[in-house]
Coordinates of C-alpha atoms in Angstrom, one line a residue:
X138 CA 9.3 0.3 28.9
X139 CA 8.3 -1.9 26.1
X140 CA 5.1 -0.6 24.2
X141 CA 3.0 -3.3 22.4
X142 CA 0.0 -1.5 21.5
X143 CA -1.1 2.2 21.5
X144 CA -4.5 3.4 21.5
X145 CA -5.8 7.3 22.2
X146 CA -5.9 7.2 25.4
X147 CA -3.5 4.2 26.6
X148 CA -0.4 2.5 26.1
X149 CA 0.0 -1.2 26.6
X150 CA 3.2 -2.5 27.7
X151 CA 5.2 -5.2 28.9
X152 CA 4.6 -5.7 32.9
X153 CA 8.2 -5.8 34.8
X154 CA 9.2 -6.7 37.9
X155 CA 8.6 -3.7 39.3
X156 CA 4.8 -3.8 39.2
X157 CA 4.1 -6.5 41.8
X158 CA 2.4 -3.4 43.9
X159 CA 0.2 -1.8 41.8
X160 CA -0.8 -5.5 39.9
X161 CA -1.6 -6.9 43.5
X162 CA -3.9 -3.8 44.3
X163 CA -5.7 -4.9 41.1
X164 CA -6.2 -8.5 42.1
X165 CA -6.5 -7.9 45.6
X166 CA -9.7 -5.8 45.0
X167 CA -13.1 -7.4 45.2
X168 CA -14.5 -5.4 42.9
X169 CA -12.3 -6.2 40.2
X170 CA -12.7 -10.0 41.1
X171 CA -16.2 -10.8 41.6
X172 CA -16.7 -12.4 38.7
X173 CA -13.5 -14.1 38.1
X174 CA -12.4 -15.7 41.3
X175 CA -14.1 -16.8 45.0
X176 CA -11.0 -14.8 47.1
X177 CA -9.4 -11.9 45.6
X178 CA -5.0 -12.3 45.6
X179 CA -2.7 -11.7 48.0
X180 CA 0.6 -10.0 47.5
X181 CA 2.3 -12.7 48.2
X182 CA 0.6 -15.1 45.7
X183 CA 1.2 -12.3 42.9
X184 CA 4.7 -12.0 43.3
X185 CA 5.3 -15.4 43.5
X186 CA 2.8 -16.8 40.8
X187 CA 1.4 -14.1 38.6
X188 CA 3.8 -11.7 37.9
X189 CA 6.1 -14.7 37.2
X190 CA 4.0 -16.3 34.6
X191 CA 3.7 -12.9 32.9
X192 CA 7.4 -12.5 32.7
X193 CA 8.0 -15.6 31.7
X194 CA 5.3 -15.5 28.5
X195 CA 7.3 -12.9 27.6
X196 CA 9.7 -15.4 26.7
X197 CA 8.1 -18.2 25.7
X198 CA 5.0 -16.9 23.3
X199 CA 5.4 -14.2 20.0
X200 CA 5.7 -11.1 20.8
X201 CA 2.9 -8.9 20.6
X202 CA 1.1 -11.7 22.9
X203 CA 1.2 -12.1 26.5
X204 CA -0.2 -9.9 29.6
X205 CA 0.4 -6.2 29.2
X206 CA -0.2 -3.0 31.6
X207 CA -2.4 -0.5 30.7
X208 CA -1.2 3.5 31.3
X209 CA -3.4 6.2 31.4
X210 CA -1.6 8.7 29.2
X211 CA -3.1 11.4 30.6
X212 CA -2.1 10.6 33.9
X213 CA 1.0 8.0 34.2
X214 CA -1.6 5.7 36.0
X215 CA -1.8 2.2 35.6
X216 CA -5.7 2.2 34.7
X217 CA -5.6 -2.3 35.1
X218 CA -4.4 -5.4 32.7
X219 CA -4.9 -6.5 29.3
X220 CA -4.5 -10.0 27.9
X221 CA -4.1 -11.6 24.5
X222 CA -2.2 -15.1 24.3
X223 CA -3.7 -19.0 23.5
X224 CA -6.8 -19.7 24.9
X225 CA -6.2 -21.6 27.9
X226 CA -10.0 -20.7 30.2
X227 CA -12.3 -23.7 31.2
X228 CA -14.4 -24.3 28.2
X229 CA -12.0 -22.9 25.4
X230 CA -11.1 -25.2 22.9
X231 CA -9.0 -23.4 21.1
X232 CA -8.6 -19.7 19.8
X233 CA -6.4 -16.8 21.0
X234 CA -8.1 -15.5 23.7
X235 CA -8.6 -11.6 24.8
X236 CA -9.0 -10.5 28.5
X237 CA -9.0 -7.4 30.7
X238 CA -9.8 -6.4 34.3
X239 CA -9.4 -2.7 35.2
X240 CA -8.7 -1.0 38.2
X241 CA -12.3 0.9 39.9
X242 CA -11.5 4.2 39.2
X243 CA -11.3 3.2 35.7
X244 CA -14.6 1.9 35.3
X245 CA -17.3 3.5 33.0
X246 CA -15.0 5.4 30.9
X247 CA -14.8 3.0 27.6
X248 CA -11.1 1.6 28.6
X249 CA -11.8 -1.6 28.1
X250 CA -13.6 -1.8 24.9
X251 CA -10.7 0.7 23.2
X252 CA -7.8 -1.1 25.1
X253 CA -9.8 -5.2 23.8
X254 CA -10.3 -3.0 20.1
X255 CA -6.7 -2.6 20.2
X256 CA -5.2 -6.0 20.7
X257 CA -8.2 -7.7 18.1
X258 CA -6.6 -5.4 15.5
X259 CA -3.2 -6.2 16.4
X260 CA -4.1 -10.2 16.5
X261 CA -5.4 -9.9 13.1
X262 CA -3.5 -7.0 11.3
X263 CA 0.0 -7.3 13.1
X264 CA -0.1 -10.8 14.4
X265 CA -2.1 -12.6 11.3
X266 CA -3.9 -15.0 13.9
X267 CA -7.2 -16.3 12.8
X268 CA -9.4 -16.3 15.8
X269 CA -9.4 -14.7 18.5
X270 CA -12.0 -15.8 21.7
X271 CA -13.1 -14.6 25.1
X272 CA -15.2 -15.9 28.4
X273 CA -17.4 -13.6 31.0
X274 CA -20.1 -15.2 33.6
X275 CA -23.0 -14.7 32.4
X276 CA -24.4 -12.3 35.0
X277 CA -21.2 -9.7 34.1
X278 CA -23.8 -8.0 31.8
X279 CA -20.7 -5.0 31.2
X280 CA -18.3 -7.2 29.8
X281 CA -20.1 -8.9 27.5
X282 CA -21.4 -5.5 26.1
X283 CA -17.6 -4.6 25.7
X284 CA -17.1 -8.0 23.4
X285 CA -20.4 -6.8 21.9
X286 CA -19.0 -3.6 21.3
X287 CA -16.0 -5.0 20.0
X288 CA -18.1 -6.9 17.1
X289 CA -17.4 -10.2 18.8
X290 CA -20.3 -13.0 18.6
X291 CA -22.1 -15.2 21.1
X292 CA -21.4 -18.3 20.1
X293 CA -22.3 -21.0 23.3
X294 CA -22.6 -21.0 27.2
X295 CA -20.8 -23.6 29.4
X296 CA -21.3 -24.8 32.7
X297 CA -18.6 -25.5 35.5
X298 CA -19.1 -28.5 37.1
X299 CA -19.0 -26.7 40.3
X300 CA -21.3 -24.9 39.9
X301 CA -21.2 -22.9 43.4
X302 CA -17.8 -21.8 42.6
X303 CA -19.1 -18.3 43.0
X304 CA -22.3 -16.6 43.2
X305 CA -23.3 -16.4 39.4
X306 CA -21.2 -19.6 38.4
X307 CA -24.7 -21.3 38.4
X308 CA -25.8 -19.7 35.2
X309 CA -22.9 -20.1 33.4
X310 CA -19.9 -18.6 31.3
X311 CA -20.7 -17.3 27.7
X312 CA -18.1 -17.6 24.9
X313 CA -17.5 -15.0 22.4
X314 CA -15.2 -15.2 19.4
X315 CA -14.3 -13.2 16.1
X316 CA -12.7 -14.7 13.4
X317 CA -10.1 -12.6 10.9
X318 CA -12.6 -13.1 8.0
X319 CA -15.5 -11.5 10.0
X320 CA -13.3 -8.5 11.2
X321 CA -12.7 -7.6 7.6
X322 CA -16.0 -7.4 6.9
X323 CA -16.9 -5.3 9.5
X324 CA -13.8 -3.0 7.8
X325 CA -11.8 -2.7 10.8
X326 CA -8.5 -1.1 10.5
X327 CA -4.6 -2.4 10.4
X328 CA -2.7 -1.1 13.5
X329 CA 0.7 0.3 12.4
X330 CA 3.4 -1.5 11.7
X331 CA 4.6 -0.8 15.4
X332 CA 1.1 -1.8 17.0
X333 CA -0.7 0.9 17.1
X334 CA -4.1 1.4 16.8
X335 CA -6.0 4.6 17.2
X336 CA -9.6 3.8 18.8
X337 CA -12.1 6.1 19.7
X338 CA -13.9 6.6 23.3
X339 CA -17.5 5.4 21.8
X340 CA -18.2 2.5 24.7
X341 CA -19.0 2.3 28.3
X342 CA -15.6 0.3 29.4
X343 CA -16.3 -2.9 32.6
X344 CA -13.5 -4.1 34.2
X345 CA -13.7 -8.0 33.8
X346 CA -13.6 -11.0 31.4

């Protein structure tokens, strides 16, 4: 099991093969989807596409980026999926961007903002990157608290050009960002040299962006 990033509650790690299951019962809810994509995933599509693409970023980007798992250390559960890699979401133009979607049962509990915490201090302490970016519809009110929470900053909304992609899609995606020299001025601290970061459970979490 390869840990990237530890927080108090979670570790992050590398997905294997071995998680098609449990990563398909995550994409295949509509919960978890309802703001991301019209039909949730199939099994089928996640063993053949997703999982895949994971493995494979593994390979191709630095490490410390990519798509990790999230575990519940109090439990051995998967609690959803974490994100940190180049910024390749409609209306990006650059950046490193963060993402998470966690699994129901998970919701409410601050996950999300200690798990995005986590990789925004390993992009800037461990990783040295310079700018780090995310995207939530505009009507997913609990992520964009979580990037809130995170110190990240409204900076624009875009539209897609179809706009009845999904209920929502209409009013539009907001973009966030936080650059390296703005983190240090809000005084955040260095994860260790192996990742971790110890972050508190002071947020409501939302399973999306």
């Amino acid at each position: 099991m390869r840990i990237v990033v530890e927080t108090e509650r979670m570790l992050l790690r590398r997905f294997t093969g071995a998680d098609a299951g449990l990563l398909a019962a995550l994409y295949g809810d509509p919960r978890v989807m309802r703001f991301i994509t019209v039909q949730p995933l199939s099994l089928a599509e996640v063993e053949s596409k997703i999982l895949p693409a994971y493995l494979r970023e593994y390979r191709e980007l630095a490490d410390g980026l990519g798509s990790f798992a999230a575990i519940e250390k109090a439990t051995g559960q998967m609690a959803g999926r974490f994100s940190l890699k180049p910024a390749s979401s409609y209306g990006l133009t650059g950046g490193t961007e963060l993402g998470y979607r966690l699994y129901p049962a998970f919701w409410g509990r601050g996950l999300a903002t200690e798990g995005a915490r986590a990789l925004i201090a390993s992009a800037f302490g461990r990783l040295h990157l310079d700018w780090v970016v995310a995207t939530t519809m505009a009507g997913n009110i609990g992520s964009w608290r979580v990037l809130e929470n995170c110190g990240m900053r409204r900076v624009r909304t875009f539209y897609y050009p179809d706009a009845d992609l999904m209920p929502g899609a209409e009013n539009g995606d907001f973009v966030y960002e936080l650059t390296r020299g703005d983190w240090c001025r809000q005084g955040k601290d260095e994860p260790s040299e192996h990742g971790e970061s110890r972050v508190g459970r002071d947020a409501p979490g939302n399973p999306e962006s």
